[in-house]
CSV table of N, CA and C in Angstrom, one decimal:
chain,number,residue,atom,x,y,z
K,25,MET,N,16.0,-34.3,231.0
K,25,MET,CA,15.9,-33.6,229.8
K,25,MET,C,14.4,-33.6,229.3
K,26,SER,N,13.9,-32.5,228.8
K,26,SER,CA,12.4,-32.5,228.4
K,26,SER,C,12.4,-32.9,227.0
K,27,THR,N,11.2,-33.3,226.6
K,27,THR,CA,11.0,-33.7,225.1
K,27,THR,C,11.0,-32.4,224.3
K,28,PRO,N,11.8,-32.5,223.3
K,28,PRO,CA,11.9,-31.2,222.4
K,28,PRO,C,10.5,-31.0,221.6
K,29,ALA,N,10.3,-29.8,221.3
K,29,ALA,CA,9.1,-29.5,220.5
K,29,ALA,C,9.1,-30.2,219.2
K,30,GLY,N,8.0,-30.7,218.8
K,30,GLY,CA,8.0,-31.4,217.5
K,30,GLY,C,8.1,-32.9,217.5
K,31,PHE,N,8.5,-33.4,218.7
K,31,PHE,CA,8.5,-34.8,218.9
K,31,PHE,C,7.1,-35.3,218.8
K,32,ASP,N,7.0,-36.3,217.9
K,32,ASP,CA,5.6,-36.9,217.7
K,32,ASP,C,5.5,-38.4,218.1
K,33,GLU,N,4.7,-38.6,219.2
K,33,GLU,CA,4.5,-39.9,219.7
K,33,GLU,C,3.9,-40.8,218.7
K,34,LEU,N,3.1,-40.3,217.8
K,34,LEU,CA,2.3,-41.1,216.9
K,34,LEU,C,3.3,-41.6,215.8
K,35,ILE,N,4.2,-40.8,215.4
K,35,ILE,CA,5.2,-41.2,214.3
K,35,ILE,C,6.3,-42.0,214.8
K,36,HIS,N,6.7,-41.8,216.1
K,36,HIS,CA,7.9,-42.3,216.6
K,36,HIS,C,8.1,-43.9,216.6
K,37,PRO,N,7.1,-44.7,216.7
K,37,PRO,CA,7.3,-46.2,216.7
K,37,PRO,C,7.9,-46.5,215.4
K,38,SER,N,9.0,-47.4,215.4
K,38,SER,CA,9.8,-47.6,214.2
K,38,SER,C,9.1,-47.9,212.9
K,39,THR,N,8.0,-48.7,213.0
K,39,THR,CA,7.3,-49.1,211.8
K,39,THR,C,6.7,-47.8,211.2
K,40,ARG,N,6.0,-47.0,212.0
K,40,ARG,CA,5.3,-45.9,211.4
K,40,ARG,C,6.3,-44.8,211.0
K,41,LEU,N,7.4,-44.7,211.7
K,41,LEU,CA,8.5,-43.8,211.3
K,41,LEU,C,9.1,-44.2,209.9
K,42,SER,N,9.3,-45.5,209.7
K,42,SER,CA,9.7,-46.0,208.4
K,42,SER,C,8.7,-45.7,207.3
K,43,VAL,N,7.5,-45.9,207.6
K,43,VAL,CA,6.4,-45.7,206.6
K,43,VAL,C,6.5,-44.2,206.2
K,44,VAL,N,6.5,-43.3,207.2
K,44,VAL,CA,6.4,-41.9,206.9
K,44,VAL,C,7.7,-41.4,206.2
K,45,ALA,N,8.8,-41.9,206.6
K,45,ALA,CA,10.1,-41.5,206.0
K,45,ALA,C,10.1,-42.0,204.5
K,46,LEU,N,9.6,-43.2,204.2
K,46,LEU,CA,9.5,-43.6,202.9
K,46,LEU,C,8.5,-42.7,202.0
K,47,LEU,N,7.4,-42.4,202.6
K,47,LEU,CA,6.4,-41.6,201.9
K,47,LEU,C,6.9,-40.1,201.8
K,48,ALA,N,7.8,-39.7,202.6
K,48,ALA,CA,8.3,-38.3,202.6
K,48,ALA,C,9.1,-38.1,201.3
K,49,ALA,N,9.6,-39.2,200.8
K,49,ALA,CA,10.5,-39.1,199.6
K,49,ALA,C,9.7,-39.2,198.2
K,50,THR,N,8.4,-39.2,198.3
K,50,THR,CA,7.7,-39.4,197.0
K,50,THR,C,6.3,-38.7,197.2
K,51,ALA,N,5.7,-38.5,196.0
K,51,ALA,CA,4.4,-37.9,196.0
K,51,ALA,C,3.3,-39.0,196.3
K,52,TRP,N,3.2,-40.0,195.6
K,52,TRP,CA,2.4,-41.1,195.9
K,52,TRP,C,3.1,-42.4,195.8
K,53,ALA,N,2.7,-43.4,196.6
K,53,ALA,CA,3.4,-44.7,196.6
K,53,ALA,C,2.3,-45.8,196.6
K,54,ASP,N,2.6,-46.8,195.8
K,54,ASP,CA,1.7,-48.1,195.8
K,54,ASP,C,1.9,-48.7,197.1
K,55,PHE,N,0.8,-49.3,197.6
K,55,PHE,CA,0.7,-50.1,198.8
K,55,PHE,C,1.8,-51.2,198.7
K,56,ALA,N,1.8,-51.9,197.6
K,56,ALA,CA,2.8,-53.0,197.5
K,56,ALA,C,4.3,-52.6,197.6
K,57,PHE,N,4.6,-51.4,197.0
K,57,PHE,CA,5.9,-50.8,197.1
K,57,PHE,C,6.3,-50.6,198.6
K,58,VAL,N,5.4,-49.9,199.3
K,58,VAL,CA,5.7,-49.7,200.7
K,58,VAL,C,5.8,-51.0,201.5
K,59,ARG,N,4.9,-51.9,201.3
K,59,ARG,CA,4.9,-53.2,201.9
K,59,ARG,C,6.2,-53.9,201.7
K,60,ASP,N,6.7,-54.0,200.4
K,60,ASP,CA,7.8,-54.7,200.1
K,60,ASP,C,9.1,-54.0,200.6
K,61,SER,N,9.1,-52.7,200.4
K,61,SER,CA,10.2,-51.9,200.9
K,61,SER,C,10.5,-52.0,202.4
K,62,LEU,N,9.5,-52.1,203.1
K,62,LEU,CA,9.6,-52.2,204.6
K,62,LEU,C,9.5,-53.7,205.1
K,63,SER,N,9.3,-54.6,204.2
K,63,SER,CA,9.2,-56.0,204.7
K,63,SER,C,8.1,-56.3,205.6
K,64,LEU,N,6.9,-55.7,205.3
K,64,LEU,CA,5.8,-55.8,206.3
K,64,LEU,C,4.8,-56.7,205.6
K,65,SER,N,3.9,-57.3,206.4
K,65,SER,CA,2.8,-58.1,205.9
K,65,SER,C,1.7,-57.1,205.5
K,66,ASP,N,0.7,-57.5,204.7
K,66,ASP,CA,-0.4,-56.6,204.2
K,66,ASP,C,-1.1,-56.1,205.5
K,67,SER,N,-1.4,-57.0,206.4
K,67,SER,CA,-2.2,-56.6,207.6
K,67,SER,C,-1.4,-55.5,208.5
K,68,ALA,N,-0.2,-55.8,208.7
K,68,ALA,CA,0.7,-54.9,209.5
K,68,ALA,C,0.7,-53.5,208.9
K,69,LEU,N,1.0,-53.4,207.6
K,69,LEU,CA,1.1,-52.2,206.9
K,69,LEU,C,-0.3,-51.5,206.9
K,70,SER,N,-1.3,-52.2,206.6
K,70,SER,CA,-2.7,-51.6,206.6
K,70,SER,C,-3.1,-51.0,207.9
K,71,LYS,N,-2.7,-51.7,209.1
K,71,LYS,CA,-3.0,-51.1,210.3
K,71,LYS,C,-2.3,-49.8,210.6
K,72,GLN,N,-1.0,-49.7,210.2
K,72,GLN,CA,-0.2,-48.5,210.4
K,72,GLN,C,-0.7,-47.5,209.5
K,73,LEU,N,-1.1,-47.8,208.3
K,73,LEU,CA,-1.6,-46.7,207.4
K,73,LEU,C,-2.9,-46.1,207.9
K,74,HIS,N,-3.8,-47.0,208.4
K,74,HIS,CA,-5.0,-46.5,208.9
K,74,HIS,C,-4.9,-45.7,210.2
K,75,THR,N,-3.9,-46.0,211.0
K,75,THR,CA,-3.6,-45.1,212.2
K,75,THR,C,-3.1,-43.8,211.7
K,76,LEU,N,-2.2,-43.8,210.7
K,76,LEU,CA,-1.7,-42.5,210.2
K,76,LEU,C,-2.8,-41.6,209.5
K,77,GLU,N,-3.7,-42.4,208.8
K,77,GLU,CA,-4.8,-41.7,208.1
K,77,GLU,C,-5.7,-41.1,209.1
K,78,GLU,N,-6.1,-41.8,210.2
K,78,GLU,CA,-7.0,-41.2,211.2
K,78,GLU,C,-6.4,-39.9,211.8
K,79,ALA,N,-5.1,-39.8,211.9
K,79,ALA,CA,-4.5,-38.6,212.4
K,79,ALA,C,-4.4,-37.5,211.4
K,80,GLY,N,-4.8,-37.9,210.2
K,80,GLY,CA,-4.7,-36.8,209.1
K,80,GLY,C,-3.3,-36.7,208.5
K,81,TYR,N,-2.4,-37.7,208.8
K,81,TYR,CA,-1.1,-37.6,208.3
K,81,TYR,C,-0.8,-38.2,206.9
K,82,LEU,N,-1.8,-39.0,206.4
K,82,LEU,CA,-1.7,-39.5,205.1
K,82,LEU,C,-3.1,-39.7,204.5
K,83,GLU,N,-3.0,-39.8,203.1
K,83,GLU,CA,-4.3,-40.1,202.4
K,83,GLU,C,-4.1,-41.4,201.7
K,84,ILE,N,-5.2,-42.2,201.7
K,84,ILE,CA,-5.2,-43.4,201.0
K,84,ILE,C,-6.2,-43.4,199.9
K,85,ARG,N,-5.8,-43.8,198.6
K,85,ARG,CA,-6.7,-43.7,197.5
K,85,ARG,C,-6.7,-45.1,196.9
K,86,LYS,N,-7.9,-45.6,196.6
K,86,LYS,CA,-8.0,-46.9,195.9
K,86,LYS,C,-8.5,-46.6,194.5
K,87,GLU,N,-7.8,-47.2,193.6
K,87,GLU,CA,-8.1,-47.0,192.2
K,87,GLU,C,-8.4,-48.3,191.5
K,88,GLY,N,-9.2,-48.2,190.4
K,88,GLY,CA,-9.5,-49.5,189.7
K,88,GLY,C,-10.5,-50.3,190.4
K,89,GLY,N,-10.7,-51.6,189.9
K,89,GLY,CA,-11.7,-52.4,190.5
K,89,GLY,C,-11.3,-53.8,190.2
K,90,GLY,N,-11.8,-54.8,190.9
K,90,GLY,CA,-11.6,-56.2,190.7
K,90,GLY,C,-10.1,-56.5,191.0
K,91,ARG,N,-9.6,-57.3,190.2
K,91,ARG,CA,-8.2,-57.8,190.3
K,91,ARG,C,-7.2,-56.6,190.0
K,92,LYS,N,-7.6,-55.6,189.4
K,92,LYS,CA,-6.6,-54.6,189.0
K,92,LYS,C,-6.8,-53.4,190.0
K,93,ARG,N,-7.4,-53.7,191.1
K,93,ARG,CA,-7.6,-52.6,192.1
K,93,ARG,C,-6.2,-52.3,192.8
K,94,ARG,N,-5.8,-51.0,192.8
K,94,ARG,CA,-4.6,-50.6,193.5
K,94,ARG,C,-4.8,-49.6,194.6
K,95,THR,N,-4.1,-49.7,195.6
K,95,THR,CA,-4.1,-48.8,196.8
K,95,THR,C,-2.9,-47.9,196.8
K,96,LYS,N,-3.1,-46.6,196.7
K,96,LYS,CA,-1.9,-45.7,196.8
K,96,LYS,C,-2.1,-44.8,198.0
K,97,VAL,N,-0.9,-44.4,198.5
K,97,VAL,CA,-0.9,-43.6,199.7
K,97,VAL,C,0.1,-42.4,199.5
K,98,ARG,N,-0.1,-41.4,200.2
K,98,ARG,CA,0.7,-40.2,200.2
K,98,ARG,C,0.6,-39.5,201.5
K,99,LEU,N,1.7,-38.7,201.9
K,99,LEU,CA,1.7,-37.9,203.1
K,99,LEU,C,0.8,-36.7,202.7
K,100,THR,N,0.0,-36.2,203.7
K,100,THR,CA,-0.7,-35.0,203.6
K,100,THR,C,0.4,-33.9,204.0
K,101,ASP,N,0.0,-32.6,203.8
K,101,ASP,CA,0.8,-31.6,204.3
K,101,ASP,C,1.0,-31.6,205.9
K,102,ARG,N,-0.1,-31.9,206.6
K,102,ARG,CA,0.0,-32.2,208.0
K,102,ARG,C,1.0,-33.3,208.3
K,103,GLY,N,0.9,-34.3,207.6
K,103,GLY,CA,1.9,-35.5,207.8
K,103,GLY,C,3.3,-35.1,207.5
K,104,ARG,N,3.5,-34.4,206.5
K,104,ARG,CA,4.9,-34.0,206.1
K,104,ARG,C,5.5,-33.1,207.1
K,105,ASN,N,4.6,-32.1,207.6
K,105,ASN,CA,5.0,-31.1,208.7
K,105,ASN,C,5.4,-31.9,209.9
K,106,ALA,N,4.5,-32.9,210.3
K,106,ALA,CA,4.8,-33.7,211.6
K,106,ALA,C,6.0,-34.5,211.4
K,107,PHE,N,6.3,-35.1,210.3
K,107,PHE,CA,7.5,-35.8,210.0
K,107,PHE,C,8.7,-34.9,210.2
K,108,GLU,N,8.7,-33.8,209.5
K,108,GLU,CA,9.9,-32.8,209.6
K,108,GLU,C,10.1,-32.3,211.0
K,109,GLY,N,9.0,-32.1,211.7
K,109,GLY,CA,9.1,-31.7,213.1
K,109,GLY,C,9.7,-32.7,214.0
K,110,HIS,N,9.3,-34.0,213.8
K,110,HIS,CA,9.8,-35.2,214.5
K,110,HIS,C,11.3,-35.4,214.2
K,111,VAL,N,11.7,-35.3,213.0
K,111,VAL,CA,13.1,-35.4,212.6
K,111,VAL,C,13.9,-34.3,213.3
K,112,ALA,N,13.5,-33.1,213.3
K,112,ALA,CA,14.2,-32.0,213.9
K,112,ALA,C,14.3,-32.2,215.4
K,113,ALA,N,13.2,-32.8,216.0
K,113,ALA,CA,13.3,-33.1,217.5
K,113,ALA,C,14.3,-34.2,217.8
K,114,LEU,N,14.3,-35.2,216.9
K,114,LEU,CA,15.3,-36.3,217.1
K,114,LEU,C,16.7,-35.7,217.0
K,115,ARG,N,17.0,-34.9,216.1
K,115,ARG,CA,18.3,-34.3,215.9
K,115,ARG,C,18.7,-33.5,217.1
K,116,ALA,N,17.7,-32.7,217.7
K,116,ALA,CA,18.0,-31.9,218.9
K,116,ALA,C,18.3,-32.8,220.1
K,117,ILE,N,17.7,-34.0,220.2
K,117,ILE,CA,18.0,-34.9,221.3
K,117,ILE,C,19.4,-35.4,221.1
K,118,VAL,N,19.7,-35.9,219.9
K,118,VAL,CA,21.0,-36.4,219.6
K,118,VAL,C,22.1,-35.3,219.8
K,119,GLU,N,21.9,-34.1,219.3
K,119,GLU,CA,22.9,-33.0,219.6
K,119,GLU,C,23.0,-32.7,221.0
K,120,GLY,N,21.9,-32.7,221.8
K,120,GLY,CA,22.0,-32.4,223.2
K,120,GLY,C,22.8,-33.5,223.9
K,121,ALA,N,22.6,-34.7,223.5
K,121,ALA,CA,23.4,-35.8,224.2
K,121,ALA,C,24.8,-35.7,223.9
K,122,ALA,N,25.1,-35.4,222.6
K,122,ALA,CA,26.6,-35.2,222.2
K,122,ALA,C,27.3,-34.1,223.0
K,123,GLN,N,26.5,-32.9,223.2
K,123,GLN,CA,27.1,-31.8,223.9
K,123,GLN,C,27.3,-32.1,225.4
K,124,THR,N,26.3,-32.9,225.9
K,124,THR,CA,26.5,-33.3,227.4
K,124,THR,C,27.6,-34.2,227.6
K,125,ALA,N,27.8,-35.2,226.7
K,125,ALA,CA,28.8,-36.2,226.8
K,125,ALA,C,30.2,-35.7,226.5
K,126,GLY,N,30.3,-34.6,225.7
K,126,GLY,CA,31.5,-34.1,225.3
K,126,GLY,C,32.1,-34.8,224.1
K,127,PRO,N,33.3,-34.5,223.7
K,127,PRO,CA,33.9,-35.1,222.6
K,127,PRO,C,34.3,-36.6,222.9
K,128,GLY,N,34.0,-37.5,222.0
K,128,GLY,CA,34.4,-38.8,222.2
K,128,GLY,C,35.8,-39.1,221.6
K,129,PRO,N,36.2,-40.3,221.7
K,129,PRO,CA,37.5,-40.6,221.0
K,129,PRO,C,37.6,-40.3,219.5
K,130,SER,N,38.6,-39.8,219.1
K,130,SER,CA,38.7,-39.5,217.6
K,130,SER,C,39.1,-40.8,216.9
K,131,PRO,N,38.7,-40.9,215.7
K,131,PRO,CA,39.0,-42.2,215.0
K,131,PRO,C,40.5,-42.4,214.9
K,132,SER,N,41.4,-41.4,215.1
K,132,SER,CA,42.8,-41.6,215.0
K,132,SER,C,43.4,-41.9,216.3
K,133,ASP,N,42.6,-41.8,217.5
K,133,ASP,CA,43.0,-42.2,218.8
K,133,ASP,C,43.4,-43.7,218.8
K,134,PRO,N,44.5,-44.1,219.4
K,134,PRO,CA,44.8,-45.5,219.5
K,134,PRO,C,43.8,-46.2,220.5
K,135,ASP,N,43.7,-47.4,220.3
K,135,ASP,CA,43.0,-48.3,221.3
K,135,ASP,C,43.8,-48.4,222.6
K,136,PRO,N,43.1,-48.2,223.7
K,136,PRO,CA,43.8,-48.2,225.0
K,136,PRO,C,44.7,-49.5,225.2
K,137,SER,N,44.2,-50.6,224.7
K,137,SER,CA,45.0,-51.8,224.9
K,137,SER,C,46.2,-51.8,224.1
K,138,GLU,N,46.3,-51.0,223.1
K,138,GLU,CA,47.6,-50.9,222.3
K,138,GLU,C,48.7,-50.1,223.0
K,139,LEU,N,48.3,-49.2,223.9
K,139,LEU,CA,49.2,-48.4,224.7
K,139,LEU,C,49.9,-49.1,225.8
K,140,ASP,N,49.2,-50.0,226.5
K,140,ASP,CA,49.7,-50.7,227.6
K,140,ASP,C,49.4,-52.2,227.5
K,141,PRO,N,50.5,-53.0,227.2
K,141,PRO,CA,50.2,-54.4,227.0
K,141,PRO,C,49.5,-55.1,228.2
K,142,SER,N,49.8,-54.5,229.4
K,142,SER,CA,49.2,-55.1,230.6
K,142,SER,C,47.7,-54.8,230.7
K,143,ALA,N,47.2,-53.9,229.8
K,143,ALA,CA,45.8,-53.6,229.9
K,143,ALA,C,44.9,-54.8,229.6
K,144,GLU,N,45.5,-55.7,228.9
K,144,GLU,CA,44.7,-57.0,228.6
K,144,GLU,C,45.2,-58.0,229.6
K,145,SER,N,44.5,-58.0,230.8
K,145,SER,CA,45.0,-58.9,231.8
K,145,SER,C,44.3,-60.3,231.7
K,146,ALA,N,45.0,-61.2,232.2
K,146,ALA,CA,44.5,-62.6,232.1
K,146,ALA,C,43.3,-62.8,233.0
K,147,PRO,N,42.4,-63.7,232.7
K,147,PRO,CA,41.2,-63.8,233.6
K,147,PRO,C,41.7,-64.2,235.0
K,148,ARG,N,41.1,-63.7,236.1
K,148,ARG,CA,41.4,-64.0,237.5
K,148,ARG,C,40.6,-65.3,237.9
K,149,PRO,N,41.2,-66.0,238.7
K,149,PRO,CA,40.5,-67.2,239.3
K,149,PRO,C,39.4,-66.7,240.2
K,150,PRO,N,38.3,-67.4,240.4
K,150,PRO,CA,37.2,-66.9,241.3
K,150,PRO,C,37.7,-66.8,242.7
K,151,ALA,N,37.2,-65.7,243.4
K,151,ALA,CA,37.6,-65.5,244.8
K,151,ALA,C,37.2,-66.6,245.7
K,152,THR,N,38.0,-66.9,246.7
K,152,THR,CA,37.6,-68.0,247.7
K,152,THR,C,37.8,-67.3,249.0
K,153,ALA,N,37.3,-68.0,250.1
K,153,ALA,CA,37.3,-67.5,251.4
K,153,ALA,C,38.8,-67.3,251.8
K,154,ALA,N,39.7,-68.2,251.4
K,154,ALA,CA,41.1,-68.1,251.8
K,154,ALA,C,41.7,-66.9,251.1
K,155,SER,N,41.3,-66.6,249.9
K,155,SER,CA,41.9,-65.5,249.2
K,155,SER,C,41.5,-64.1,249.7
K,156,LEU,N,40.3,-64.1,250.4
K,156,LEU,CA,39.8,-62.8,250.9
K,156,LEU,C,40.3,-62.6,252.4
K,157,THR,N,40.8,-63.6,253.1
K,157,THR,CA,41.2,-63.5,254.4
K,157,THR,C,42.7,-63.0,254.4
K,158,PRO,N,43.1,-62.0,255.2
K,158,PRO,CA,44.5,-61.5,255.2
K,158,PRO,C,45.4,-62.7,255.7
K,159,ALA,N,46.5,-62.7,255.1
K,159,ALA,CA,47.5,-63.7,255.4
K,159,ALA,C,48.0,-63.5,256.8
K,160,ARG,N,48.3,-64.6,257.6
K,160,ARG,CA,48.8,-64.4,258.9
K,160,ARG,C,50.3,-64.4,258.8
K,161,THR,N,50.9,-63.4,259.4
K,161,THR,CA,52.4,-63.4,259.4
K,161,THR,C,52.9,-63.4,260.8
K,162,GLU,N,54.2,-63.6,261.0
K,162,GLU,CA,54.8,-63.6,262.3
K,162,GLU,C,54.5,-62.3,263.1
K,163,ALA,N,54.3,-61.2,262.3
K,163,ALA,CA,54.2,-59.8,262.9
K,163,ALA,C,52.8,-59.6,263.5
K,164,ASN,N,51.7,-60.3,262.9
K,164,ASN,CA,50.4,-60.2,263.6
K,164,ASN,C,49.9,-61.3,264.3
K,165,ARG,N,50.8,-62.2,264.8
K,165,ARG,CA,50.5,-63.3,265.7
K,165,ARG,C,50.4,-63.0,267.1
């Protein structure tokens, strides 16, 4: 299966995907909000934001000074388009897999072990050399 159009290797790692998904739902977000929402350290989030900023996917704005300095981030149009394309590509992958696999069991289908009580067999003892050798009978002596 080939990679669908719109799949974005830069966005795909789970941390960056989480950052971009969170930012897609807002105009601007405080650094602390993103950090706390995703349970990241300052350094881990900063690294991901700078990677996305270098790609032109987000804008970082620092406001204020001293102890009141705040960092805000937002997706750029390019970042929003990349995210939407990536989500569409992921949906295409999932839908393609579902079509290939066919319909799975329905939630109303019974568990196979409920249909045949012998389906739950007792554990077998380990095989030994004696159990693998055909039994000798009068007929094959």
